[in-house]
PDB file of C-alpha atoms in Angstrom:
ATOM      1  CA  UNK P  22     101.709 102.331 122.177  1.00  0.00           C
ATOM      2  CA  UNK P  23     101.725 104.950 124.868  1.00  0.00           C
ATOM      3  CA  UNK P  24      99.328 107.938 124.771  1.00  0.00           C
ATOM      4  CA  UNK P  25      99.645 109.353 128.317  1.00  0.00           C
ATOM      5  CA  UNK P  26     101.176 112.615 127.077  1.00  0.00           C
ATOM      6  CA  UNK P  27      98.214 113.024 124.723  1.00  0.00           C
ATOM      7  CA  UNK P  28      95.768 112.496 127.594  1.00  0.00           C
ATOM      8  CA  UNK P  29      97.538 115.224 129.597  1.00  0.00           C
ATOM      9  CA  UNK P  30      97.410 117.670 126.682  1.00  0.00           C
ATOM     10  CA  UNK P  31      93.740 116.898 126.074  1.00  0.00           C
ATOM     11  CA  UNK P  32      92.902 117.609 129.730  1.00  0.00           C
ATOM     12  CA  UNK P  33      94.806 120.898 129.499  1.00  0.00           C
ATOM     13  CA  UNK P  34      92.702 121.736 126.401  1.00  0.00           C
ATOM     14  CA  UNK P  35      95.766 122.097 124.170  1.00  0.00           C
ATOM     15  CA  UNK P  36      94.955 122.457 120.476  1.00  0.00           C
ATOM     16  CA  UNK P  37      97.823 120.275 119.318  1.00  0.00           C
ATOM     17  CA  UNK P  38      97.939 117.020 121.245  1.00  0.00           C
ATOM     18  CA  UNK P  39     101.072 115.401 119.804  1.00  0.00           C
ATOM     19  CA  UNK P  40     104.669 116.633 119.721  1.00  0.00           C
ATOM     20  CA  UNK P  41     108.068 115.396 118.604  1.00  0.00           C
ATOM     21  CA  UNK P  42     108.413 114.048 122.139  1.00  0.00           C
ATOM     22  CA  UNK P  43     105.206 111.963 121.996  1.00  0.00           C
ATOM     23  CA  UNK P  44     106.124 108.369 122.797  1.00  0.00           C
ATOM     24  CA  UNK P  45     103.845 107.004 120.075  1.00  0.00           C
ATOM     25  CA  UNK P  46     105.714 108.943 117.343  1.00  0.00           C
ATOM     26  CA  UNK P  47     109.300 107.988 118.183  1.00  0.00           C
ATOM     27  CA  UNK P  48     109.621 105.084 115.749  1.00  0.00           C
ATOM     28  CA  UNK P  49     108.045 107.102 112.951  1.00  0.00           C
ATOM     29  CA  UNK P  50     110.400 109.999 113.623  1.00  0.00           C
ATOM     30  CA  UNK P  51     113.371 107.618 113.420  1.00  0.00           C
ATOM     31  CA  UNK P  52     112.203 106.596 109.945  1.00  0.00           C
ATOM     32  CA  UNK P  53     111.529 110.186 108.863  1.00  0.00           C
ATOM     33  CA  UNK P  54     115.053 111.237 109.852  1.00  0.00           C
ATOM     34  CA  UNK P  55     116.527 108.687 107.431  1.00  0.00           C
ATOM     35  CA  UNK P  56     114.504 109.693 104.355  1.00  0.00           C
ATOM     36  CA  UNK P  57     115.363 111.739 101.318  1.00  0.00           C
ATOM     37  CA  UNK P  58     113.538 115.051 101.253  1.00  0.00           C
ATOM     38  CA  UNK P  59     111.574 114.129  98.119  1.00  0.00           C
ATOM     39  CA  UNK P  60     110.490 110.820  99.704  1.00  0.00           C
ATOM     40  CA  UNK P  61     108.871 112.779 102.529  1.00  0.00           C
ATOM     41  CA  UNK P  62     107.176 115.117 100.057  1.00  0.00           C
ATOM     42  CA  UNK P  63     105.727 112.179  98.132  1.00  0.00           C
ATOM     43  CA  UNK P  64     104.662 110.559 101.426  1.00  0.00           C
ATOM     44  CA  UNK P  65     102.787 113.647 102.576  1.00  0.00           C
ATOM     45  CA  UNK P  66     100.976 114.020  99.274  1.00  0.00           C
ATOM     46  CA  UNK P  67      99.847 110.400  99.579  1.00  0.00           C
ATOM     47  CA  UNK P  68      98.771 110.385 103.225  1.00  0.00           C
ATOM     48  CA  UNK P  69      96.915 113.698 103.234  1.00  0.00           C
ATOM     49  CA  UNK P  70      93.867 112.469 101.268  1.00  0.00           C
ATOM     50  CA  UNK P  71      91.651 111.930 104.336  1.00  0.00           C
ATOM     51  CA  UNK P  72      92.384 115.411 105.664  1.00  0.00           C
ATOM     52  CA  UNK P  73      91.697 116.914 102.244  1.00  0.00           C
ATOM     53  CA  UNK P  74      88.395 115.031 101.996  1.00  0.00           C
ATOM     54  CA  UNK P  75      87.254 116.189 105.419  1.00  0.00           C
ATOM     55  CA  UNK P  76      88.034 119.830 104.637  1.00  0.00           C
ATOM     56  CA  UNK P  77      86.307 119.576 101.250  1.00  0.00           C
ATOM     57  CA  UNK P  78      83.145 118.083 102.826  1.00  0.00           C
ATOM     58  CA  UNK P  79      83.001 120.884 105.407  1.00  0.00           C
ATOM     59  CA  UNK P  80      83.857 123.721 102.980  1.00  0.00           C
ATOM     60  CA  UNK P  81      82.417 122.614  99.649  1.00  0.00           C
ATOM     61  CA  UNK P  82      82.837 125.949  97.863  1.00  0.00           C
ATOM     62  CA  UNK P  83      86.281 126.763  99.266  1.00  0.00           C
ATOM     63  CA  UNK P  84      89.123 125.941  96.872  1.00  0.00           C
ATOM     64  CA  UNK P  85      92.046 127.064  99.034  1.00  0.00           C
ATOM     65  CA  UNK P  86      93.121 123.516  99.908  1.00  0.00           C
ATOM     66  CA  UNK P  87      93.049 122.367  96.283  1.00  0.00           C
ATOM     67  CA  UNK P  88      94.985 125.462  95.238  1.00  0.00           C
ATOM     68  CA  UNK P  89      97.622 124.897  97.914  1.00  0.00           C
ATOM     69  CA  UNK P  90      97.993 121.229  97.007  1.00  0.00           C
ATOM     70  CA  UNK P  91      98.377 122.047  93.325  1.00  0.00           C
ATOM     71  CA  UNK P  92     100.863 124.874  93.847  1.00  0.00           C
ATOM     72  CA  UNK P  93     102.948 122.940  96.357  1.00  0.00           C
ATOM     73  CA  UNK P  94     103.133 119.948  94.033  1.00  0.00           C
ATOM     74  CA  UNK P  95     104.230 122.275  91.222  1.00  0.00           C
ATOM     75  CA  UNK P  96     106.803 123.768  93.587  1.00  0.00           C
ATOM     76  CA  UNK P  97     108.099 120.247  94.328  1.00  0.00           C
ATOM     77  CA  UNK P  98     108.437 119.714  90.592  1.00  0.00           C
ATOM     78  CA  UNK P  99     110.219 123.011  90.047  1.00  0.00           C
ATOM     79  CA  UNK P 100     107.276 124.454  88.087  1.00  0.00           C
ATOM     80  CA  UNK P 101     106.503 127.348  90.409  1.00  0.00           C
ATOM     81  CA  UNK P 102     108.315 129.420  93.003  1.00  0.00           C
ATOM     82  CA  UNK P 103     108.055 129.192  96.761  1.00  0.00           C
ATOM     83  CA  UNK P 104     106.321 132.597  97.050  1.00  0.00           C
ATOM     84  CA  UNK P 105     103.215 131.404  95.178  1.00  0.00           C
ATOM     85  CA  UNK P 106     103.037 128.242  97.223  1.00  0.00           C
ATOM     86  CA  UNK P 107     103.647 130.123 100.478  1.00  0.00           C
ATOM     87  CA  UNK P 108     100.636 132.385  99.892  1.00  0.00           C
ATOM     88  CA  UNK P 109      98.481 129.327  99.237  1.00  0.00           C
ATOM     89  CA  UNK P 110      99.783 127.628 102.403  1.00  0.00           C
ATOM     90  CA  UNK P 111      98.936 130.665 104.499  1.00  0.00           C
ATOM     91  CA  UNK P 112      95.436 130.626 102.999  1.00  0.00           C
ATOM     92  CA  UNK P 113      94.968 127.032 104.215  1.00  0.00           C
ATOM     93  CA  UNK P 114      96.076 128.025 107.708  1.00  0.00           C
ATOM     94  CA  UNK P 115      93.587 130.916 107.483  1.00  0.00           C
ATOM     95  CA  UNK P 116      90.728 128.422 107.136  1.00  0.00           C
ATOM     96  CA  UNK P 117      91.715 127.084 110.557  1.00  0.00           C
ATOM     97  CA  UNK P 118      91.478 130.561 112.046  1.00  0.00           C
ATOM     98  CA  UNK P 119      88.039 131.123 110.509  1.00  0.00           C
ATOM     99  CA  UNK P 120      86.370 128.059 112.022  1.00  0.00           C
ATOM    100  CA  UNK P 121      85.144 127.003 115.423  1.00  0.00           C
ATOM    101  CA  UNK P 122      85.225 123.341 114.413  1.00  0.00           C
ATOM    102  CA  UNK P 123      88.289 121.889 116.213  1.00  0.00           C
ATOM    103  CA  UNK P 124      88.528 118.974 113.778  1.00  0.00           C
ATOM    104  CA  UNK P 125      88.488 121.238 110.716  1.00  0.00           C
ATOM    105  CA  UNK P 126      90.994 123.517 112.417  1.00  0.00           C
ATOM    106  CA  UNK P 127      93.391 120.624 113.098  1.00  0.00           C
ATOM    107  CA  UNK P 128      93.031 119.217 109.582  1.00  0.00           C
ATOM    108  CA  UNK P 129      93.722 122.606 107.989  1.00  0.00           C
ATOM    109  CA  UNK P 130      96.847 123.066 110.072  1.00  0.00           C
ATOM    110  CA  UNK P 131      97.839 119.479 109.182  1.00  0.00           C
ATOM    111  CA  UNK P 132      97.539 120.241 105.482  1.00  0.00           C
ATOM    112  CA  UNK P 133      99.399 123.528 105.806  1.00  0.00           C
ATOM    113  CA  UNK P 134     102.232 121.759 107.619  1.00  0.00           C
ATOM    114  CA  UNK P 135     102.205 118.792 105.272  1.00  0.00           C
ATOM    115  CA  UNK P 136     102.311 120.741 102.038  1.00  0.00           C
ATOM    116  CA  UNK P 137     105.092 122.887 103.545  1.00  0.00           C
ATOM    117  CA  UNK P 138     107.255 119.766 103.737  1.00  0.00           C
ATOM    118  CA  UNK P 139     108.307 120.750 100.218  1.00  0.00           C
ATOM    119  CA  UNK P 140     110.207 123.565 101.921  1.00  0.00           C
ATOM    120  CA  UNK P 141     111.809 121.512 104.690  1.00  0.00           C
ATOM    121  CA  UNK P 142     111.551 117.983 106.092  1.00  0.00           C
ATOM    122  CA  UNK P 143     110.642 119.168 109.595  1.00  0.00           C
ATOM    123  CA  UNK P 144     107.136 120.074 108.416  1.00  0.00           C
ATOM    124  CA  UNK P 145     106.280 116.431 107.621  1.00  0.00           C
ATOM    125  CA  UNK P 146     105.862 115.435 111.265  1.00  0.00           C
ATOM    126  CA  UNK P 147     103.720 118.539 111.706  1.00  0.00           C
ATOM    127  CA  UNK P 148     101.158 116.974 109.416  1.00  0.00           C
ATOM    128  CA  UNK P 149     101.119 113.839 111.575  1.00  0.00           C
ATOM    129  CA  UNK P 150     100.818 115.759 114.850  1.00  0.00           C
ATOM    130  CA  UNK P 151      97.886 117.831 113.625  1.00  0.00           C
ATOM    131  CA  UNK P 152      96.113 114.976 111.847  1.00  0.00           C
ATOM    132  CA  UNK P 153      96.301 112.759 114.918  1.00  0.00           C
ATOM    133  CA  UNK P 154      95.009 115.693 116.971  1.00  0.00           C
ATOM    134  CA  UNK P 155      92.026 115.840 114.590  1.00  0.00           C
ATOM    135  CA  UNK P 156      91.457 112.106 115.150  1.00  0.00           C
ATOM    136  CA  UNK P 157      91.374 112.607 118.920  1.00  0.00           C
ATOM    137  CA  UNK P 158      88.965 115.515 118.492  1.00  0.00           C
ATOM    138  CA  UNK P 159      86.648 113.235 116.490  1.00  0.00           C
ATOM    139  CA  UNK P 160      86.967 109.906 118.296  1.00  0.00           C
ATOM    140  CA  UNK P 161      88.580 110.574 121.654  1.00  0.00           C
ATOM    141  CA  UNK P 162      91.723 108.682 122.592  1.00  0.00           C
ATOM    142  CA  UNK P 163      90.802 105.563 120.667  1.00  0.00           C
ATOM    143  CA  UNK P 164      94.110 103.711 120.992  1.00  0.00           C
ATOM    144  CA  UNK P 165      93.314 101.167 118.289  1.00  0.00           C
ATOM    145  CA  UNK P 166      92.362 103.871 115.779  1.00  0.00           C
ATOM    146  CA  UNK P 167      95.487 105.908 116.612  1.00  0.00           C
ATOM    147  CA  UNK P 168      97.761 102.860 116.441  1.00  0.00           C
ATOM    148  CA  UNK P 169      96.258 101.883 113.086  1.00  0.00           C
ATOM    149  CA  UNK P 170      96.822 105.377 111.712  1.00  0.00           C
ATOM    150  CA  UNK P 171     100.421 105.475 112.906  1.00  0.00           C
ATOM    151  CA  UNK P 172     100.975 102.043 111.348  1.00  0.00           C
ATOM    152  CA  UNK P 173      99.487 103.399 108.115  1.00  0.00           C
ATOM    153  CA  UNK P 174     102.054 106.223 108.179  1.00  0.00           C
ATOM    154  CA  UNK P 175     104.863 103.667 108.540  1.00  0.00           C
ATOM    155  CA  UNK P 176     103.546 101.520 105.682  1.00  0.00           C
ATOM    156  CA  UNK P 177     103.087 104.453 103.334  1.00  0.00           C
ATOM    157  CA  UNK P 178     106.530 105.817 104.132  1.00  0.00           C
ATOM    158  CA  UNK P 179     108.050 102.443 103.230  1.00  0.00           C
ATOM    159  CA  UNK P 180     106.058 102.412  99.966  1.00  0.00           C
ATOM    160  CA  UNK P 181     107.241 105.900  99.099  1.00  0.00           C
ATOM    161  CA  UNK P 182     110.824 104.947  99.859  1.00  0.00           C
ATOM    162  CA  UNK P 183     110.506 102.165  97.261  1.00  0.00           C
ATOM    163  CA  UNK P 184     108.474 104.212  94.742  1.00  0.00           C
ATOM    164  CA  UNK P 185     110.489 107.428  94.795  1.00  0.00           C
ATOM    165  CA  UNK P 186     112.645 106.483  91.821  1.00  0.00           C
ATOM    166  CA  UNK P 187     109.505 106.189  89.667  1.00  0.00           C
ATOM    167  CA  UNK P 188     109.026 109.960  90.017  1.00  0.00           C
ATOM    168  CA  UNK P 189     111.418 111.788  87.707  1.00  0.00           C
ATOM    169  CA  UNK P 190     110.152 115.351  87.809  1.00  0.00           C
ATOM    170  CA  UNK P 191     111.526 117.114  90.901  1.00  0.00           C
ATOM    171  CA  UNK P 192     112.811 120.587  91.640  1.00  0.00           C
ATOM    172  CA  UNK P 193     116.602 120.665  91.729  1.00  0.00           C
ATOM    173  CA  UNK P 194     116.701 121.336  95.484  1.00  0.00           C
ATOM    174  CA  UNK P 195     114.767 118.091  96.069  1.00  0.00           C
ATOM    175  CA  UNK P 196     117.168 116.124  93.886  1.00  0.00           C
ATOM    176  CA  UNK P 197     120.181 117.183  95.949  1.00  0.00           C
ATOM    177  CA  UNK P 198     120.700 114.125  98.135  1.00  0.00           C
ATOM    178  CA  UNK P 199     123.840 115.628  99.662  1.00  0.00           C
ATOM    179  CA  UNK P 200     121.704 117.985 101.788  1.00  0.00           C
ATOM    180  CA  UNK P 201     121.197 116.769 105.334  1.00  0.00           C
ATOM    181  CA  UNK P 202     117.718 115.780 106.444  1.00  0.00           C
ATOM    182  CA  UNK P 203     116.608 118.744 108.568  1.00  0.00           C
ATOM    183  CA  UNK P 204     114.575 116.518 110.905  1.00  0.00           C
ATOM    184  CA  UNK P 205     117.789 114.605 111.607  1.00  0.00           C
ATOM    185  CA  UNK P 206     119.694 117.886 112.111  1.00  0.00           C
ATOM    186  CA  UNK P 207     117.064 119.025 114.608  1.00  0.00           C
ATOM    187  CA  UNK P 208     117.319 115.730 116.493  1.00  0.00           C
ATOM    188  CA  UNK P 209     121.130 115.895 116.642  1.00  0.00           C
ATOM    189  CA  UNK P 210     121.043 119.510 117.880  1.00  0.00           C
ATOM    190  CA  UNK P 211     118.560 118.647 120.631  1.00  0.00           C
ATOM    191  CA  UNK P 212     120.486 115.577 121.786  1.00  0.00           C
ATOM    192  CA  UNK P 213     124.057 116.895 121.946  1.00  0.00           C
TER     193      UNK P 213
END
């Protein structure tokens, strides 16, 4: 995998080191564009455990991440409205603004983006971009570690694609498979 664009962003001291144009994310983005919205939501809720654990270890008394996770999952199930979840998401992003720890900052933004995938598919890759940025902040550009994590994303996405039918409780907007995948719409618009 290629990480030259990440190296450039790191040298420029960018906070987010990965983008939709990052060479290492192209295959994953292809897969994301083909998924049902609820598959991506399930995927995010499965792959965000490491980020949640890191934030919890650093902010033991802070419950904003747990609250956001709970409310966004309820939103995905149709058990609460977007407004409640949105407030909780903004609170998670606020943690990032309150810290000087670049890893905690990246993980909080990752979680805020990831949980927001309930709203629209385009937020799912945001989780990946911020989480991988956190990895680079912790370990440097460790190609093996980054490749392994990206492979993990692929594997979990495939599992979720197979498991999605085992989850019956979804909000009606997530059950509407006639809606176009917004990540695919974004790609088509950019490549006309």
